[in-house]
Coordinates of C-alpha atoms in Angstrom, one line a residue:
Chain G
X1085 CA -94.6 166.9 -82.9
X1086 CA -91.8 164.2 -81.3
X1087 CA -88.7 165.8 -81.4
X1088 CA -85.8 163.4 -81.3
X1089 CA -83.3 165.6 -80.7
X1090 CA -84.6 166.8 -77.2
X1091 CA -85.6 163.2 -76.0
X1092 CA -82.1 162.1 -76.8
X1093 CA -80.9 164.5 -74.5
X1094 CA -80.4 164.5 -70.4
X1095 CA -83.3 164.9 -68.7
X1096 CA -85.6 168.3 -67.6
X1097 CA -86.0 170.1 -65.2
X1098 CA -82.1 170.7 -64.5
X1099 CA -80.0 170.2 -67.6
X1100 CA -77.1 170.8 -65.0
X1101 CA -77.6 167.5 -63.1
X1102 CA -74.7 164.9 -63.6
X1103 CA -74.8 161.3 -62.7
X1104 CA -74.6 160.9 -58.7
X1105 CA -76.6 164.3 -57.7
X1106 CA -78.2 163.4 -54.8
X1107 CA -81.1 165.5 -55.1
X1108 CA -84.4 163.9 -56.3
X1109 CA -88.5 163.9 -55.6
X1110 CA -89.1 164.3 -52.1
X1111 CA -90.6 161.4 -50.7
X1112 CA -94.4 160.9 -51.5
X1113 CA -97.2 161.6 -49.6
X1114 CA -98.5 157.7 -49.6
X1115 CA -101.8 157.1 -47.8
X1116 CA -102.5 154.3 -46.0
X1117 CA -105.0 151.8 -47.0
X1118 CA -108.3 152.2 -45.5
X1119 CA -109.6 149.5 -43.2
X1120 CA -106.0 149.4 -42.4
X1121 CA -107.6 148.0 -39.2
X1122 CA -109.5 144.8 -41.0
X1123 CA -106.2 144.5 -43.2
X1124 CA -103.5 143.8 -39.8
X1125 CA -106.0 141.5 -38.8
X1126 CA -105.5 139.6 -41.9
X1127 CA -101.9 140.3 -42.2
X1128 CA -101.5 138.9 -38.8
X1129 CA -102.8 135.2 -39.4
X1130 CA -99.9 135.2 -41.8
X1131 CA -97.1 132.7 -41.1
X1132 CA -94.1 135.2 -40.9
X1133 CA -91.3 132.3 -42.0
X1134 CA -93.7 131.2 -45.1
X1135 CA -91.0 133.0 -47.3
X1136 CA -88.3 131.7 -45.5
X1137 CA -89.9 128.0 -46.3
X1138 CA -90.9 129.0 -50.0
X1139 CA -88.3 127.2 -52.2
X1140 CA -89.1 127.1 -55.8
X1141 CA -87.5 125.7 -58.8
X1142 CA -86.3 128.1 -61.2
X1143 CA -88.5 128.4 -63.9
X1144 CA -88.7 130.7 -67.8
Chain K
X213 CA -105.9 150.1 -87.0
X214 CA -105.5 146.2 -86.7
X215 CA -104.7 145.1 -83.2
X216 CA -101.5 143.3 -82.3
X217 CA -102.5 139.5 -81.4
X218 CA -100.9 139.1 -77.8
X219 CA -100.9 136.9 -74.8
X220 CA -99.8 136.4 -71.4
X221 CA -98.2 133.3 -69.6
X222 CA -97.5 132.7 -66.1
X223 CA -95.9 130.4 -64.1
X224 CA -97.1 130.0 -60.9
X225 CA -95.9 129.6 -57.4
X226 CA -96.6 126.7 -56.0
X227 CA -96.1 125.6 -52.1
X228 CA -97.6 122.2 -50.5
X229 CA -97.7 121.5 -46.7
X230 CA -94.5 118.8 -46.5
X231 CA -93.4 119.0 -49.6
X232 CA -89.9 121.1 -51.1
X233 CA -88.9 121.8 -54.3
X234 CA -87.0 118.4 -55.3
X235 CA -91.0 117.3 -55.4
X236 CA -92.7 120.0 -57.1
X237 CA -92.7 118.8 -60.5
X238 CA -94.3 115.9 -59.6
X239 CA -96.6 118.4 -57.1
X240 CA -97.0 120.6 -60.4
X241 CA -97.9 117.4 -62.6
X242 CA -100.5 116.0 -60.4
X243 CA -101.8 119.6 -59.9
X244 CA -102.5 120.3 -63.5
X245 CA -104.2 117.0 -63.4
X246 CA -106.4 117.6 -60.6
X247 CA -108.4 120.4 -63.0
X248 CA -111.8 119.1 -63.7
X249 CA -112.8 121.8 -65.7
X250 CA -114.0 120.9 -69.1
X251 CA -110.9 120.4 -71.4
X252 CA -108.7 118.4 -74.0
X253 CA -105.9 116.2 -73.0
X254 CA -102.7 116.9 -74.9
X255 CA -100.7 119.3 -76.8
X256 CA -98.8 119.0 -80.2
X257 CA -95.2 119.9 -79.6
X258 CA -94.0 119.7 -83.5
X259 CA -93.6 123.3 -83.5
X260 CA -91.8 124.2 -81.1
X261 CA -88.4 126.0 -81.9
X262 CA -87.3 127.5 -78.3
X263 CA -83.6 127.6 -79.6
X264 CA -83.8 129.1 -82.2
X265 CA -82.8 132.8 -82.0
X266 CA -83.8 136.2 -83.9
X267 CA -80.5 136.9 -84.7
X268 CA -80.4 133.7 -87.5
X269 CA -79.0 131.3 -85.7
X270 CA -79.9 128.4 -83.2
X271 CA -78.0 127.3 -80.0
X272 CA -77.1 123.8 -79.2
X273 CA -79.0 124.0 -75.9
X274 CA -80.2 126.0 -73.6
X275 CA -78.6 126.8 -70.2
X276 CA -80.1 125.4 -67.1
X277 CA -79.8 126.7 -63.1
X278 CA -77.5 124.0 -61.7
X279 CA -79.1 124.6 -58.8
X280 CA -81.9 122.6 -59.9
X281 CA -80.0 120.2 -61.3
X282 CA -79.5 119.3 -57.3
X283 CA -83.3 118.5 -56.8
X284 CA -83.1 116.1 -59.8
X285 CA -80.9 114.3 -58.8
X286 CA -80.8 109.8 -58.3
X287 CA -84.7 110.8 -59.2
X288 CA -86.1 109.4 -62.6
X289 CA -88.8 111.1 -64.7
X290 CA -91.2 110.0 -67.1
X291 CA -91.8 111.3 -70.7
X292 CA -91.6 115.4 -71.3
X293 CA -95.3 114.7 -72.2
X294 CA -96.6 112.9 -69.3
X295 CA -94.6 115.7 -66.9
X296 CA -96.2 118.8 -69.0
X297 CA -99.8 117.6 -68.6
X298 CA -101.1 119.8 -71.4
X299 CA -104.8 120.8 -71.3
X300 CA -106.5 122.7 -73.8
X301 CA -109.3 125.1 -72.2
X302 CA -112.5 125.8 -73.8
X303 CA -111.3 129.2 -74.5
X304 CA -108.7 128.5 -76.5
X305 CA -106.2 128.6 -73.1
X306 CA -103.3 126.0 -72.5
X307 CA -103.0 124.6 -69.3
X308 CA -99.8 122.7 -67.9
X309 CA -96.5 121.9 -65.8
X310 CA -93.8 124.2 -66.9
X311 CA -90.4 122.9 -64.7
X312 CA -92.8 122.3 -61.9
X313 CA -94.8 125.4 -61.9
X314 CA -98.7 125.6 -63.1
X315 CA -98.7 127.7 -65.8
X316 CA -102.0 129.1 -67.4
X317 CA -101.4 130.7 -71.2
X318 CA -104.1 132.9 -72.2
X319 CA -105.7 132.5 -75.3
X320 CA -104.8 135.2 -78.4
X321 CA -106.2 138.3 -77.7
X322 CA -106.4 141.2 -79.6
X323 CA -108.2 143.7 -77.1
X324 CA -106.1 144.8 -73.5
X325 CA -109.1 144.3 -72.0
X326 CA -110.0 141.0 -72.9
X327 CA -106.4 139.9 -72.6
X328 CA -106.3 141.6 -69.0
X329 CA -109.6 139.3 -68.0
X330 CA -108.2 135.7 -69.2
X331 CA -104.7 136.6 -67.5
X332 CA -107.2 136.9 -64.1
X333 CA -109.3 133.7 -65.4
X334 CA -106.1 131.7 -65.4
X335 CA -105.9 132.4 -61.5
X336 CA -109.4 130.9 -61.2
X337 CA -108.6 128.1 -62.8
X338 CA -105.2 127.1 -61.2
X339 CA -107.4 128.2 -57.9
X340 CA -109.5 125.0 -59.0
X341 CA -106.8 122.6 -59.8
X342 CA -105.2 123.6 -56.4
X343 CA -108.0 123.2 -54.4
X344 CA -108.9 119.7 -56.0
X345 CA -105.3 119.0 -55.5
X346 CA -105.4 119.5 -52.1
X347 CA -108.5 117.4 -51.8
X348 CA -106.9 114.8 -53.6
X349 CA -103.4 114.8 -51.4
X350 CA -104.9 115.7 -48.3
X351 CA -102.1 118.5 -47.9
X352 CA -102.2 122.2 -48.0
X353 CA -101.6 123.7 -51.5
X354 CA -100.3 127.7 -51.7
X355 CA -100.0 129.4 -55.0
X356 CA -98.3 132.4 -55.7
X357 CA -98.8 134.5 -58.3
X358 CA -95.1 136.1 -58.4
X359 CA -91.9 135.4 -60.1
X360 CA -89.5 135.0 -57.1
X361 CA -89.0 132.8 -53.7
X362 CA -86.5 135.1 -52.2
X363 CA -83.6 132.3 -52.6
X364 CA -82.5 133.4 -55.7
X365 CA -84.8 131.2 -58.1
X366 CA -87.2 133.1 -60.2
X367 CA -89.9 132.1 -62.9
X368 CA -91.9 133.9 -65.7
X369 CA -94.8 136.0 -66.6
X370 CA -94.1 136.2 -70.0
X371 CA -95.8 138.3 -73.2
X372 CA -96.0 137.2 -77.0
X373 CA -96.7 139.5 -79.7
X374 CA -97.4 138.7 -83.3
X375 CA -95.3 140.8 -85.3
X376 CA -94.5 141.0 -88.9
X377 CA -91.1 139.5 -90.0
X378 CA -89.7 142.7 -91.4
X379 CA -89.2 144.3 -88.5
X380 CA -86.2 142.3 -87.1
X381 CA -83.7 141.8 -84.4
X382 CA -82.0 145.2 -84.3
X383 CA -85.0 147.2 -84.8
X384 CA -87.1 145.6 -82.7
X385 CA -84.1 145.6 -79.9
X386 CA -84.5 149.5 -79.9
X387 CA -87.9 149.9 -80.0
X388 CA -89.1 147.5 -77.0
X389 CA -85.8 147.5 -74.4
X390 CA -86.1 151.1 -73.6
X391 CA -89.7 150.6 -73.0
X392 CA -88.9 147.3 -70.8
X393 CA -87.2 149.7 -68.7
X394 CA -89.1 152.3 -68.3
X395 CA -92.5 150.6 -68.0
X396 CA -91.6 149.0 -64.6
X397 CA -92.5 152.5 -62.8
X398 CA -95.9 152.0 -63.8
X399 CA -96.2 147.9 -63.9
X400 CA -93.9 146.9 -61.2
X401 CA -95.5 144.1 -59.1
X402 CA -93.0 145.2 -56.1
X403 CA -90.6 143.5 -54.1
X404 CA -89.2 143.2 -50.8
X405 CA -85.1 143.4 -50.9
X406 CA -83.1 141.9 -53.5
X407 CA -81.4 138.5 -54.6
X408 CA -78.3 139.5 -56.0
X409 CA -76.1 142.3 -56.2
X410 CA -76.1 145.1 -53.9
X411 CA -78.9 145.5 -50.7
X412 CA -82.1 146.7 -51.5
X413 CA -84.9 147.5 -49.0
X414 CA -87.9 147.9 -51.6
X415 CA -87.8 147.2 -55.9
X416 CA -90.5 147.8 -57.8
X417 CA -89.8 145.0 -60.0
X418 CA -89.5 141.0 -59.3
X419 CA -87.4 140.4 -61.7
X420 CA -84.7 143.3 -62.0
X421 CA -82.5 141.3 -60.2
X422 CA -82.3 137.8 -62.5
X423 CA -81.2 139.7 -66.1
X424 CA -77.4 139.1 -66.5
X425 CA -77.4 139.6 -70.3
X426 CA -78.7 142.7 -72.6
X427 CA -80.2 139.9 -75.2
X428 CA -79.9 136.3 -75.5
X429 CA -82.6 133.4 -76.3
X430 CA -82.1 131.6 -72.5
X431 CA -85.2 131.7 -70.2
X432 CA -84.2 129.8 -67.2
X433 CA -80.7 130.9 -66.1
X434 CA -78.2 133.9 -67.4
X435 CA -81.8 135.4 -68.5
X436 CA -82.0 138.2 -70.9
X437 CA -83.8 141.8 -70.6
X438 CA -84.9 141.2 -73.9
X439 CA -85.2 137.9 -75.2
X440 CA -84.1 136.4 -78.6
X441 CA -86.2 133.2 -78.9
X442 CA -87.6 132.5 -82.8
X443 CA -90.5 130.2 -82.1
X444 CA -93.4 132.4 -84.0
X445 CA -95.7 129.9 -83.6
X446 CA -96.9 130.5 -87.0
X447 CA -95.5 130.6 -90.6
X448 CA -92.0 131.7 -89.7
X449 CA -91.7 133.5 -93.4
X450 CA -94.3 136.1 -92.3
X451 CA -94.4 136.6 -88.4
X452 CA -92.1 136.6 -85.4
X453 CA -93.4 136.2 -82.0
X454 CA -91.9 138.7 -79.6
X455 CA -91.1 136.5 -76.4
X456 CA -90.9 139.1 -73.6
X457 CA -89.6 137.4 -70.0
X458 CA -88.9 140.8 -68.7
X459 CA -92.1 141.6 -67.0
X460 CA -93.6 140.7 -63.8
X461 CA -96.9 138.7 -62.8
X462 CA -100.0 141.2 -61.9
X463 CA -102.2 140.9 -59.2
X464 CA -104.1 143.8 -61.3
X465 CA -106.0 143.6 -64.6
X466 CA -105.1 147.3 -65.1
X467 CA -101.5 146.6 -64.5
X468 CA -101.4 143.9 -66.8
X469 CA -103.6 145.9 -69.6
X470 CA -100.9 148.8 -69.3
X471 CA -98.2 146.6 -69.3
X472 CA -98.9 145.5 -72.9
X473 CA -100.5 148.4 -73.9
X474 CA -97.1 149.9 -73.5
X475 CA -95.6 147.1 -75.1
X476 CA -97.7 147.5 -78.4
X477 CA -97.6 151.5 -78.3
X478 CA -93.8 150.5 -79.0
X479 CA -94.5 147.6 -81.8
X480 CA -96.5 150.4 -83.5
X481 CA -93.8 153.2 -83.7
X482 CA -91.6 150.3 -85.0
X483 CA -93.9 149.5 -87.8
X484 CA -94.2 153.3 -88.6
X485 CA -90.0 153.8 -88.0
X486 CA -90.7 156.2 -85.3
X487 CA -89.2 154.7 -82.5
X488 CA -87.9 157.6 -79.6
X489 CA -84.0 156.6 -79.7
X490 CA -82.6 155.7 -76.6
X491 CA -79.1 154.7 -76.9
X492 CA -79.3 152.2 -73.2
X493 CA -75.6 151.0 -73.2
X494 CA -76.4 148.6 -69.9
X495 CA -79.6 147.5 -70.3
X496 CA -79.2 144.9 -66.7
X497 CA -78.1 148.0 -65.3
X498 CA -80.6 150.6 -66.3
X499 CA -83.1 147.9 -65.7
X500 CA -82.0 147.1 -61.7
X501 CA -81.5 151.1 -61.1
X502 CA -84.8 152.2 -61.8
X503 CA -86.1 148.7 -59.4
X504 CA -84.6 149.4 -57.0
X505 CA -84.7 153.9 -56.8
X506 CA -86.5 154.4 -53.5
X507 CA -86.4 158.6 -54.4
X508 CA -88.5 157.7 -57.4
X509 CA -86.2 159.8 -59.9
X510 CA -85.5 156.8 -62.0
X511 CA -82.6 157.7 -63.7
X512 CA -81.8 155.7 -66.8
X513 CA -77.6 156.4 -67.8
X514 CA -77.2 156.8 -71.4
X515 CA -74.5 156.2 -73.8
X516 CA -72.0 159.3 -73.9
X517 CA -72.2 160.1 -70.1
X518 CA -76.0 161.1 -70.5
X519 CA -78.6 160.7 -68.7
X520 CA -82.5 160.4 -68.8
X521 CA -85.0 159.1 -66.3
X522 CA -87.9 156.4 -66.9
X523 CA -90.3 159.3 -66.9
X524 CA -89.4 160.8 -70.2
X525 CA -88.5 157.5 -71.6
X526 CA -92.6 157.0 -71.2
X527 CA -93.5 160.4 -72.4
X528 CA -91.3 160.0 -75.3
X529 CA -93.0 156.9 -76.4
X530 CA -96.9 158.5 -75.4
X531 CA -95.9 161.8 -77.2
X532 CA -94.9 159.7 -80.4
X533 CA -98.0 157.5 -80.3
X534 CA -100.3 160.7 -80.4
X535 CA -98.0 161.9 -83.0
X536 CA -98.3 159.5 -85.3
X537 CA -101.1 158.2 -84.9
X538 CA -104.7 160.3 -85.3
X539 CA -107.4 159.6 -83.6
X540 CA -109.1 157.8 -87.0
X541 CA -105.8 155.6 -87.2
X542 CA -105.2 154.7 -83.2
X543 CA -106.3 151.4 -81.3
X544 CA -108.8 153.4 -79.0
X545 CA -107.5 151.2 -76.4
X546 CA -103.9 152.1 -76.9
X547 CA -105.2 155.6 -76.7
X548 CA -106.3 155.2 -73.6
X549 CA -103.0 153.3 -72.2
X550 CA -101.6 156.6 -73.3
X551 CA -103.9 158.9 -71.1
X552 CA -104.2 156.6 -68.4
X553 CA -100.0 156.2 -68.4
X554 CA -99.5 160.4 -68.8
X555 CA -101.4 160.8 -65.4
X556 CA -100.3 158.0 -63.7
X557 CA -96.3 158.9 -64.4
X558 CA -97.4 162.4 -63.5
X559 CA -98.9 161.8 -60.3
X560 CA -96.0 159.7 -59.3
X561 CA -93.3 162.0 -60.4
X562 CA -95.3 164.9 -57.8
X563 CA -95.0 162.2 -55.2
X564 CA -98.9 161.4 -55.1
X565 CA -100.5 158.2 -54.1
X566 CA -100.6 155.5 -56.7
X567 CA -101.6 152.5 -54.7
X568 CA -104.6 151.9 -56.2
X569 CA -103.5 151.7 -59.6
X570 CA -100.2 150.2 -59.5
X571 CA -99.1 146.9 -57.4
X572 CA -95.7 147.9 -56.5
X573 CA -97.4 150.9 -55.0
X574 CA -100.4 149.0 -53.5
X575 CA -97.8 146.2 -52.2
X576 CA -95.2 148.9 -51.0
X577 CA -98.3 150.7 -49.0
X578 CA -99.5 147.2 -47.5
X579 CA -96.0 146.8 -45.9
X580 CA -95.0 150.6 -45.0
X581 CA -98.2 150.3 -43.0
X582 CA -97.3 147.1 -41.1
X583 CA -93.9 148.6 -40.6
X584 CA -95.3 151.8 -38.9
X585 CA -97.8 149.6 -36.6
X586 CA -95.4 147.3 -35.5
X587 CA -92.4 149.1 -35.2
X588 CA -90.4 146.6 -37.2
X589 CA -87.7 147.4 -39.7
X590 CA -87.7 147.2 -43.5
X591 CA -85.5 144.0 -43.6
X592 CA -87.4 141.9 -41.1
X593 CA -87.9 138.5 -42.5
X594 CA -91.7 138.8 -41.6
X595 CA -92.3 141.5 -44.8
X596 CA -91.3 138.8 -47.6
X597 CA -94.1 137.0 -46.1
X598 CA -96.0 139.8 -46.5
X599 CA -94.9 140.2 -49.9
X600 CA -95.8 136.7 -50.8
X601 CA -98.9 136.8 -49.6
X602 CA -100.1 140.1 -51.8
X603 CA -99.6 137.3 -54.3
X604 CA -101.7 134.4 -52.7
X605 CA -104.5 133.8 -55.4
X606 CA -107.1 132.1 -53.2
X607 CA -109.2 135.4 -52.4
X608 CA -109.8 134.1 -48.4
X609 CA -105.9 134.5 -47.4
X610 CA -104.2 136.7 -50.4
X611 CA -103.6 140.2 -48.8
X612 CA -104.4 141.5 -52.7
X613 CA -107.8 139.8 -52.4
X614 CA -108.0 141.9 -49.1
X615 CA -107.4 145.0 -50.5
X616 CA -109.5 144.9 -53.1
X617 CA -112.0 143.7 -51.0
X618 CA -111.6 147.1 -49.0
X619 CA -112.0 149.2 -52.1
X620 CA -108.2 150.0 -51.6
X621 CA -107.0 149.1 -55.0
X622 CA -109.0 149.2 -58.5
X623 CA -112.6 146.9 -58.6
X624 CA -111.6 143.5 -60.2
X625 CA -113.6 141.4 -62.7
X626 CA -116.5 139.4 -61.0
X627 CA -116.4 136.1 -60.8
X628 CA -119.6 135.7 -63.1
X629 CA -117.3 137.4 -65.8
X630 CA -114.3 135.3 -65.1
X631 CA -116.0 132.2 -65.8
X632 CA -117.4 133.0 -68.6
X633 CA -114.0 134.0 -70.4
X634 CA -112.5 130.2 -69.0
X635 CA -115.8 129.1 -71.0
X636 CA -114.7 130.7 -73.8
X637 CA -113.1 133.7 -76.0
X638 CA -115.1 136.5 -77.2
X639 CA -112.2 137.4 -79.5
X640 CA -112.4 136.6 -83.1
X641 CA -109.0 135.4 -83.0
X642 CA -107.6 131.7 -83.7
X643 CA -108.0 131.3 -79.9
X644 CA -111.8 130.7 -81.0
X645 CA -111.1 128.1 -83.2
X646 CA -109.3 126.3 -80.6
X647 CA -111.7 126.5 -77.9
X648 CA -114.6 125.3 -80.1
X649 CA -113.0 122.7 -81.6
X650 CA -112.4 121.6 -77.8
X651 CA -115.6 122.2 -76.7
X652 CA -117.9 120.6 -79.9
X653 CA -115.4 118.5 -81.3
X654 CA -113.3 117.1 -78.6
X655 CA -113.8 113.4 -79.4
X656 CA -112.2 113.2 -83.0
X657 CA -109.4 116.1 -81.7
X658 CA -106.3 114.5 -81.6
X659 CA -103.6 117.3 -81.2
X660 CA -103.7 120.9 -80.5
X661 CA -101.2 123.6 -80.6
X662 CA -101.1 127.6 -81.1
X663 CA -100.2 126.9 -85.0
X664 CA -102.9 123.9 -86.2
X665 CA -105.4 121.3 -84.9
X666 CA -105.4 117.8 -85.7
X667 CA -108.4 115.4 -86.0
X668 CA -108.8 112.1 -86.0
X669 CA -110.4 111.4 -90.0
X670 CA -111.8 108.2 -92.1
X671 CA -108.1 106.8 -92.7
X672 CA -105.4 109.8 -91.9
X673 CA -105.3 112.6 -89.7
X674 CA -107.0 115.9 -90.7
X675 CA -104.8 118.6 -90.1
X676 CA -106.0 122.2 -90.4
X677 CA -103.7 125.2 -89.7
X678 CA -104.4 128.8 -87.6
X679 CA -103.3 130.9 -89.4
X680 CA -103.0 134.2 -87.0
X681 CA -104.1 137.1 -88.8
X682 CA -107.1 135.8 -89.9
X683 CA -110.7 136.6 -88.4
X684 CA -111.9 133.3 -86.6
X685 CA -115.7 134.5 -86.6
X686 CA -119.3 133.2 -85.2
X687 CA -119.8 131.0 -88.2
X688 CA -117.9 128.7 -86.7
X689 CA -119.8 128.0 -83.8
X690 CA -122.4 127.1 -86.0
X691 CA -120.4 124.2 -87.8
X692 CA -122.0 120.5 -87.6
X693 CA -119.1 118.7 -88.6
X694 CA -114.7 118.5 -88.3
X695 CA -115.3 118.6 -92.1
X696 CA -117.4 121.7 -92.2
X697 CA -115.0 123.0 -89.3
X698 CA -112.4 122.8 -91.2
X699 CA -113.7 123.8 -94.4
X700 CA -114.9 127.3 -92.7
X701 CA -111.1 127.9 -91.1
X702 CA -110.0 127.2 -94.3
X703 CA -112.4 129.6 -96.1
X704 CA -113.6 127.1 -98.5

């Protein structure tokens, strides 16, 4: 059953932890995309200033 | 269970060869009416209420981002009407300029899935519109499906749910911000640095950094994590529409399924009272911590000097859903945003690869790779094209396209299965009503909207209303006549 009194309290695993701990996760294992080689081809015909020339109007 | 009637609208990025933004609701305009798909012209404003708040009361006007005041100005524009461009789809979809960006509304779904598929059509057909645009202008066209351009201007992908009227402001408030929060670990569309406040090398969302206010009914500027707007878009006595601005566009069906999956899981503990209580006392804050928390601990600070992460902000809400509800009683889908969400958070809380569920992850895996081959740092100005380009919709040059096309990220709908949903809806919900009388009936329709039609009759206009909660069935299709038409919506 959903126990409001434990959700309403800090977070496991280490009741101890205040705000500004720096511990955390270690950093994840990501794996690269495969056909990483077919993908830099393609990220290479992209114009690297398109951001800096994408204005927009701001919108909802 | 009955299904909570939702759907998704998003305003789209748009970019053509020599033009800047002091033309691109004029770009926008002519876009919109480049679409040759099969459609109806116009839209039926009467009503629309977008000042109106939740909280009982209704502002004198809503705020505006001077700095697009700047691109308006010595520059005349012609009726709100001619600007918007509506077109109604076949499927029930509305189609139109929103302050110079494309926007595609889906029609009313009740199912994730089907909901998730329309949200994808809607690129195919602003693909279409862009492409004839381009044709037409002779320019290049770009669209984005994102909600930022990295100067500090950002635009919507917003949800609407039809809720019941009893729930309310307050406990509405409690039941969806925590969620809007929390959800972003597992629906972030990503995001290369930030617009405002601090420095940020990588968010997860593309909007954390626009929310200046905890709840208000603005959309364009001083924007809201939760927002107040009282247009239900049907009797007002009996429904509210929850407006939801906080989210982010999807390159992923699965992100955008999960993404209001979450949302509903948290509209049904409301309806049952059995909301998890969070007491958030900064929801901008909470909201722009967990963006922008490169250790992935996502700590959420709570009233009292307390604190809770994002992760059991989600479990709390998953572990009430299967409390409540048993499997007899649950939305099978919802059920499965529940599994699907438990291993998901858990795999990303052991620091596993998500990438090919989740489009901050898949985005955030595009770039760490470019940064590794090319030795280039995190804030290089070359990675927000990068990060733009994840977003390009045309499937030749988008970087999404790219990866899906590698088998890197979740299989997307084929095109066979998007055209058929821009064709029509295979939901029974009002959204069918709308499509058909489009698609049968288009020559005596004179007005369309989410709340009624209007046809042209012998001396008046015949006005028939949708009413939402209603099942729109395959009888309909079958109807000869406006008269028999209306007569079946009516349940004569």
């Amino acid at each position: 059953m959903f126990d409001p009194d434990r959700l309403t309290r800090p977070a496991s695993p280490s009741p101890d932890k205040k705000l500004g701990d720096d511990s955390g996760p270690s950093k994840p294992d990501i794996q690269k995309p495969e056909g990483g080689n077919e993908l830099l081809k393609r990220m290479k015909k992209v114009d690297p200033d398109q951001a800096k020339r994408y204005r927009q109007r701001s919108g909802e | 269970m009955k299904q909570i009637l939702a759907g998704v609208e998003t305003e789209y990025g748009l970019l053509v060869e020599g033009r800047g933004a002091e033309n691109q609701i004029d770009d926008a305009q002519a876009l919109v009416r480049a679409y040759s798909g099969p459609c109806f012209v116009g839209w039926d404003h009467r009503y629309e209420s977008p000042r109106a708040d939740l909280r009982g009361f209704t502002e004198k006007a809503l705020r505006f981002d001077p700095e697009d005041a700047k691109f308006d100005v010595g520059r005349a524009r012609s009726a709100d009407s001619e600007i918007r461009s509506d077109r109604v789809l076949p499927n029930g979809a509305r189609l139109y300029n929103d302050h110079g960006h494309p926007e595609y509304s889906t029609p009313e779904c009740l199912s994730l899935h089907e909901l998730a598929l329309h949200d994808k059509a809607g690129e195919l057909a602003i693909l279409r519109a862009a492409r004839a645009y381009s044709e037409q202008s002779g320019r290049e066209v770009w669209i984005y499906k994102n909600n930022t351009d990295f100067h500090g201007a950002s635009y919507g992908t917003h949800e609407n749910y039809l809720i019941p009227r009893s729930l309310g402001f307050e406990k509405l408030y409690a039941a969806v911000t925590p969620m809007l929060i929390a959800r972003q670990i597992l629906c972030g569309a990503g995001k290369v640095g930030s617009e405002t406040g601090g420095a940020a090398r990588y968010q997860l969302s593309q909007r954390a950094d626009f929310f200046t206010e905890s709840a208000s009914v603005d959309t364009l500027y001083r924007r809201p994590v939760f927002n107040t707007r009282d247009e239900p878009h049907a009797n007002p006595a009996d429904w509210i529409r929850l407006h939801v601005i906080a989210g982010d566009a999807n390159m992923m069906p699965s992100c955008t399924s999960r993404k209001v999956g979450l949302i509903k899981i948290a509209l049904e503990l409301c309806k049952r009272n059995e909301t998890p209580k969070w007491d958030i006392p900064d929801p901008m804050r909470a909201f722009r911590d967990v963006s922008r928390d490169e250790k992935r601990e996502y700590r959420v600070e709570l009233r009292g000097k307390n604190w809770t992460t994002a992760y059991d902000i989600l479990d709390s809400y998953l572990c009430a859903y299967d409390s409540v509800f048993d499997e007899d009683e649950s939305d099978p889908e919802l059920r499965q945003v529940v599994l699907e969400c438990r291993a998901l958070a858990e795999k990303l809380r052991s620091g596993a690869d998500v990438s090919h569920d989740i489009d901050w992850a898949a985005k955030h895996a595009l770039l760490a790779q470019y940064v590794d081959s090319e030795n280039v740092a995190w804030d290089d100005p070359s990675l927000r094209s990068f990060d733009l380009e994840y977003c390009n919709i045309d499937p030749e040059n988008g970087l999404f396209a790219a990866l899906a096309e590698m088998g890197s990220v979740a299989p997307l709908p084929s095109t066979e299965e998007l055209e058929a949903r821009l064709r029509q809806v295979f939901e029974p919900t009002r959204a069918l009503a709308r499509g058909l009388a489009v698609s049968k009936f288009g020559d005596r329709l004179m007005g369309a909207s989410w709340t009624s039609l209007t046809f042209r009759g012998g001396y008046d206009p015949l006005e028939v209303l949708l009413p939402p909660d209603r099942e729109y069935g395959s009888q309909l299709e079958a109807t000869e006549s406006v008269e028999s038409f209306i007569d079946n919506i009516r349940g004569a």
